[in-house]
PDB file of C-alpha atoms in Angstrom:
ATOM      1  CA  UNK A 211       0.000   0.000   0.000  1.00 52.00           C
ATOM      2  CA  UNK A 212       1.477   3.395  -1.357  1.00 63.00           C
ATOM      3  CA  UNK A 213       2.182   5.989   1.359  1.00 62.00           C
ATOM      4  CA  UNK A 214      -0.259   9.283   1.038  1.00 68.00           C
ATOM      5  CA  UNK A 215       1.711  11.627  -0.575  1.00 90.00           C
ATOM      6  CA  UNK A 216       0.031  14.577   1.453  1.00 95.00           C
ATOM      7  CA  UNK A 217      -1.279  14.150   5.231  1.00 95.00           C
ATOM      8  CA  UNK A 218      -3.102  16.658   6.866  1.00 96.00           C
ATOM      9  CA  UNK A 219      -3.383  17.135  10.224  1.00 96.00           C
ATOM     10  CA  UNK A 220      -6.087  19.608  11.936  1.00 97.00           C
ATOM     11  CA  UNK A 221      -6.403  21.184  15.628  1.00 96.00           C
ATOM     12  CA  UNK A 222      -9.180  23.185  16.664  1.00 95.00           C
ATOM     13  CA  UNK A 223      -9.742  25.416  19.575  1.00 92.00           C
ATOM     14  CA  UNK A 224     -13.037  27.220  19.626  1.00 88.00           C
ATOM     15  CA  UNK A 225     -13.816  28.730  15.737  1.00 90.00           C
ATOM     16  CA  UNK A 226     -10.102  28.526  15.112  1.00 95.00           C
ATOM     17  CA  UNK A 227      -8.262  25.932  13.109  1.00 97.00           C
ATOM     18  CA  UNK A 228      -4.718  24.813  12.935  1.00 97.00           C
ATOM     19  CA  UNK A 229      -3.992  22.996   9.530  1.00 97.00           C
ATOM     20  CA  UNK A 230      -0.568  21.003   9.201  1.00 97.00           C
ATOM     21  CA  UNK A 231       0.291  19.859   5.862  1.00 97.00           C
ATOM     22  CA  UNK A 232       3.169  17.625   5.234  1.00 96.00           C
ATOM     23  CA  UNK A 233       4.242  16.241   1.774  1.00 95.00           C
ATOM     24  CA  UNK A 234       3.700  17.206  -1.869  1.00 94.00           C
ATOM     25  CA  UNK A 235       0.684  19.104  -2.870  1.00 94.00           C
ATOM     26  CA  UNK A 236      -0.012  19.201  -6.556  1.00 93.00           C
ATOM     27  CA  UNK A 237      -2.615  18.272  -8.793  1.00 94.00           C
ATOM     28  CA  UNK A 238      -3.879  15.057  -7.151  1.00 95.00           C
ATOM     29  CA  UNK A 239      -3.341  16.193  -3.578  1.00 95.00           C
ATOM     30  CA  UNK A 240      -5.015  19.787  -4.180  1.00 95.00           C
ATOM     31  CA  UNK A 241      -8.608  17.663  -4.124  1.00 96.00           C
ATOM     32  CA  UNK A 242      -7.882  16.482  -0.412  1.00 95.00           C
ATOM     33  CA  UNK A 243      -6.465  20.097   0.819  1.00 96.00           C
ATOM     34  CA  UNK A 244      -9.783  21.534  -1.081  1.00 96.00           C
ATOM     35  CA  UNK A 245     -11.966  19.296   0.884  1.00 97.00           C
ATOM     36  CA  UNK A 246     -10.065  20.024   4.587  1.00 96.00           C
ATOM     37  CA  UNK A 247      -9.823  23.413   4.099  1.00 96.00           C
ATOM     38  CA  UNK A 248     -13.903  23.221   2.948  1.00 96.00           C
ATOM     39  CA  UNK A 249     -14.449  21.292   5.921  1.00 96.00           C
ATOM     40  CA  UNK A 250     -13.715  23.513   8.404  1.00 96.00           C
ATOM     41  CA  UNK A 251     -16.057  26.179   7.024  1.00 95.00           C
ATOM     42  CA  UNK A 252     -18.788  23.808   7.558  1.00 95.00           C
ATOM     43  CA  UNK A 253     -17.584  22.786  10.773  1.00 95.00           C
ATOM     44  CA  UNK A 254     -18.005  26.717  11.569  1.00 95.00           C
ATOM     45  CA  UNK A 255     -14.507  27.596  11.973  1.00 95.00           C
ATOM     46  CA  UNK A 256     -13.813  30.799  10.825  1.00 95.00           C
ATOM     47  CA  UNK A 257     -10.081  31.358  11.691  1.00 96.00           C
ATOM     48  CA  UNK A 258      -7.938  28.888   9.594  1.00 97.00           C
ATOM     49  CA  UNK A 259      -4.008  29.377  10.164  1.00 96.00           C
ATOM     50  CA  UNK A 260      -2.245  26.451   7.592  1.00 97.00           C
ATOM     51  CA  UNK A 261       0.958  25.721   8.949  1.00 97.00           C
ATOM     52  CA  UNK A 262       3.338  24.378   5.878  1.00 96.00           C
ATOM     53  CA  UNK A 263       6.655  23.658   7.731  1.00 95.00           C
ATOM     54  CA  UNK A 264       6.709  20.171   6.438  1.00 95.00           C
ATOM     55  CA  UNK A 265       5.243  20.471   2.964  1.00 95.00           C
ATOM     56  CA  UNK A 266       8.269  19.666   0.286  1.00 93.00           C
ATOM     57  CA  UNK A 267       6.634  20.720  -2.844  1.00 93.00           C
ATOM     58  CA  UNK A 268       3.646  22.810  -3.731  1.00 93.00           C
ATOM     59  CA  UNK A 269       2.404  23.758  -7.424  1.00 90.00           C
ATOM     60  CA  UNK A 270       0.062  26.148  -8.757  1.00 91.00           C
ATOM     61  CA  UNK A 271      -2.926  23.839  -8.039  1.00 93.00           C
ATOM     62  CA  UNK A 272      -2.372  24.377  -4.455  1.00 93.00           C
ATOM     63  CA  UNK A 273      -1.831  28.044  -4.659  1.00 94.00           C
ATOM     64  CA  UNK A 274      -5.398  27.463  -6.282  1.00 95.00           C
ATOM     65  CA  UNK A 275      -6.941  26.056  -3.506  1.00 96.00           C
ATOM     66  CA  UNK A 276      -5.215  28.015  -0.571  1.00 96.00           C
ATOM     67  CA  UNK A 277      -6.376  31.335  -2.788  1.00 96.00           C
ATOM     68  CA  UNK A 278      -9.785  30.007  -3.209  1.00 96.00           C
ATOM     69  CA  UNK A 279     -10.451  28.764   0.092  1.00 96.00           C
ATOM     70  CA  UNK A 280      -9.044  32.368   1.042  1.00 96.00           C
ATOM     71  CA  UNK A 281     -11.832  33.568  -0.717  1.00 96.00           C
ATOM     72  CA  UNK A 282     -14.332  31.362   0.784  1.00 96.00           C
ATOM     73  CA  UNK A 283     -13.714  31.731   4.443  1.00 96.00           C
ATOM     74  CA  UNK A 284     -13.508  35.923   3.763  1.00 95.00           C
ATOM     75  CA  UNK A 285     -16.556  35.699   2.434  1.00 96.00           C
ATOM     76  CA  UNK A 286     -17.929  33.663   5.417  1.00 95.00           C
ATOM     77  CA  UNK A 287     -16.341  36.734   7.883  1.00 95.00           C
ATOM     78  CA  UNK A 288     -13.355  34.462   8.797  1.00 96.00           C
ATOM     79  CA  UNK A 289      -9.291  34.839   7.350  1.00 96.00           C
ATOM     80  CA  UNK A 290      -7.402  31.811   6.060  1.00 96.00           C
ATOM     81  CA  UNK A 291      -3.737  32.335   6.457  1.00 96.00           C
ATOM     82  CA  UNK A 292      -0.255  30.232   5.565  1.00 96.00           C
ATOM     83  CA  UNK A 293       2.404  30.184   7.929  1.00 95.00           C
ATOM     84  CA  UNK A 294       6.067  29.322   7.378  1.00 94.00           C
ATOM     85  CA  UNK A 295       5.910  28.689   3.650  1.00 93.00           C
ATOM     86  CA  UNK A 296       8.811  26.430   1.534  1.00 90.00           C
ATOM     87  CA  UNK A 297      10.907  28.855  -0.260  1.00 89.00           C
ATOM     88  CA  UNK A 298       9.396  27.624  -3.908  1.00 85.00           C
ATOM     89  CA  UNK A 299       5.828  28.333  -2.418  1.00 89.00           C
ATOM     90  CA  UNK A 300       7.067  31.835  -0.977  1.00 90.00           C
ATOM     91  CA  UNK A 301       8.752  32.492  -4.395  1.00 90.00           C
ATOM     92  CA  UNK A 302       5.631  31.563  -6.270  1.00 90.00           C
ATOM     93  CA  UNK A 303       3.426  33.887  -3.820  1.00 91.00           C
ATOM     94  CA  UNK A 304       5.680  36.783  -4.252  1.00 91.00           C
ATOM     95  CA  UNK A 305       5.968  36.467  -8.071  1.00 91.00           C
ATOM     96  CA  UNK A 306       2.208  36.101  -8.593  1.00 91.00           C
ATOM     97  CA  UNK A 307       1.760  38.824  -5.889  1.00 90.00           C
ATOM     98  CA  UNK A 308      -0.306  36.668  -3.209  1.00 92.00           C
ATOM     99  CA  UNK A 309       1.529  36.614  -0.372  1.00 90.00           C
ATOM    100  CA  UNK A 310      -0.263  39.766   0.564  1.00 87.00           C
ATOM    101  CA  UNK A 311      -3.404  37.908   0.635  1.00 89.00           C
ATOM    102  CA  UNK A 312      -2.010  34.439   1.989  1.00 93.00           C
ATOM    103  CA  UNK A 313       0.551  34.948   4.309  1.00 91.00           C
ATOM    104  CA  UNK A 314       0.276  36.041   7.889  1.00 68.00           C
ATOM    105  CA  UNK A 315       2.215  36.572  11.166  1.00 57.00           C
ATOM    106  CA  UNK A 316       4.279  33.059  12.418  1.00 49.00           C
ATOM    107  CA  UNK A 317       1.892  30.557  14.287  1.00 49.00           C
ATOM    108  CA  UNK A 318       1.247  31.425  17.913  1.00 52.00           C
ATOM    109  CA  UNK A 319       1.936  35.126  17.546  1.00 48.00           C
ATOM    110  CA  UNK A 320      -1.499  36.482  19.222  1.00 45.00           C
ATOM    111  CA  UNK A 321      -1.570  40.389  18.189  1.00 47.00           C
ATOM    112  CA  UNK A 322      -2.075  42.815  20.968  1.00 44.00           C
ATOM    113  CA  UNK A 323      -6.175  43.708  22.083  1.00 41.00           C
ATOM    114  CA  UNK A 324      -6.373  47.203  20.299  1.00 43.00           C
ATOM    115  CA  UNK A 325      -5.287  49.794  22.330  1.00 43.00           C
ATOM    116  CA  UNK A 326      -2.663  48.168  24.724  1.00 43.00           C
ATOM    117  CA  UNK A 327       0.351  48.713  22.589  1.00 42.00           C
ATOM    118  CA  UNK A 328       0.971  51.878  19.788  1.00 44.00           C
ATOM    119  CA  UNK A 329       0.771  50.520  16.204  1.00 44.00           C
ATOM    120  CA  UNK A 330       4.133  50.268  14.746  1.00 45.00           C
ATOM    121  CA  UNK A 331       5.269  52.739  12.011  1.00 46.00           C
ATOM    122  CA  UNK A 332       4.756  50.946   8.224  1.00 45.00           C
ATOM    123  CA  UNK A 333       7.748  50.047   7.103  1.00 46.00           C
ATOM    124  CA  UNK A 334       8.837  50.518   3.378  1.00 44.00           C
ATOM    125  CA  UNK A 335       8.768  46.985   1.058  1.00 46.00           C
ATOM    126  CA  UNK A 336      11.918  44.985   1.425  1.00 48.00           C
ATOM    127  CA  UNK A 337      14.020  45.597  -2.155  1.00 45.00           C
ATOM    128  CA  UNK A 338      13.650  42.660  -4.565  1.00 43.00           C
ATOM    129  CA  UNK A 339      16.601  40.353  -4.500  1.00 43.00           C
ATOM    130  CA  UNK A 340      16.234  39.129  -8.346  1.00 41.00           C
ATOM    131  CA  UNK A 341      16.435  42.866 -10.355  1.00 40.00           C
ATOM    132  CA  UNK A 342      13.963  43.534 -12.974  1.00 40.00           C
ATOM    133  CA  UNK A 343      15.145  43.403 -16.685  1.00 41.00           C
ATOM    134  CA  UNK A 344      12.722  45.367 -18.890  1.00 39.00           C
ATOM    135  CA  UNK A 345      11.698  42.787 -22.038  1.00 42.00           C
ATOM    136  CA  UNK A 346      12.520  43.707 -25.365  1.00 43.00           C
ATOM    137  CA  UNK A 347      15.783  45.953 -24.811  1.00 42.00           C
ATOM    138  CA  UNK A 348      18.805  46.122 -26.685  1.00 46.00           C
ATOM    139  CA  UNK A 349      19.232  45.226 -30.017  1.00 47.00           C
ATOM    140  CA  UNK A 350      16.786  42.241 -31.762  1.00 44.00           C
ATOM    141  CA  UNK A 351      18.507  40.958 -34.402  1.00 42.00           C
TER     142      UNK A 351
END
């Protein structure tokens, strides 16, 4: 019998989830993290952090269903957020531009009740370490 390629793991604590993914999510894993990540919507959980420290691979099918499941629980008043992403997945949210949308603060990191500590001053974006070549320059011969 062939080990699962993906195995997911989930804790909850009140309307909050904590999804732990380990393995390869592609194309015929992206079904099963669909369906989890589904799950817990219908469960009535509305805070889903996805922990990712043990995934190995991830390809655009499971940016699909982290981004739509994103969508889902925001529309259902909750957040859905990744947490310690491989560097291929954090390179593929930062190329397509949805890290912003994805990506939170580090698992465990509770935020301050509003009002006990001053907000921190925004801080400017990080430069890009790959620089940006504009197509098409120089000479085409």
């Amino acid at each position: 019998m062939p080990f699962p390629r993906l195995t997911i793991y989930r804790h909850d604590r009140r309307n909050r989830a904590l999804i732990t993914l380990a393995g390869e999510i592609d194309l015929e894993t992206a079904p099963l993290l669909r369906a989890a990540l589904a799950r817990c919507l219908s469960d009535g959980i509305r805070i889903v952090d996805v922990d990712l420290t043990p995934v190995t691979f991830c390809d655009c099918s499971g940016l699909n269903a982290f981004l739509y499941a994103a969508q889902k629980t925001t529309e259902a008043g909750g957040i859905l957020q990744l947490h310690h992403p491989p560097p291929t997945l954090s390179r593929v949210l930062d190329l397509t531009g949805s890290g912003s949308l994805l990506l939170g603060p580090p698992v465990g990191h509770l935020s301050p009740p509003p009002g006990d500590v001053p907000a921190p001053a925004v801080q400017p974006p990080a430069p890009r370490s790959t620089p940006l070549v504009a197509v098409g320059s120089g000479d085409a011969r």
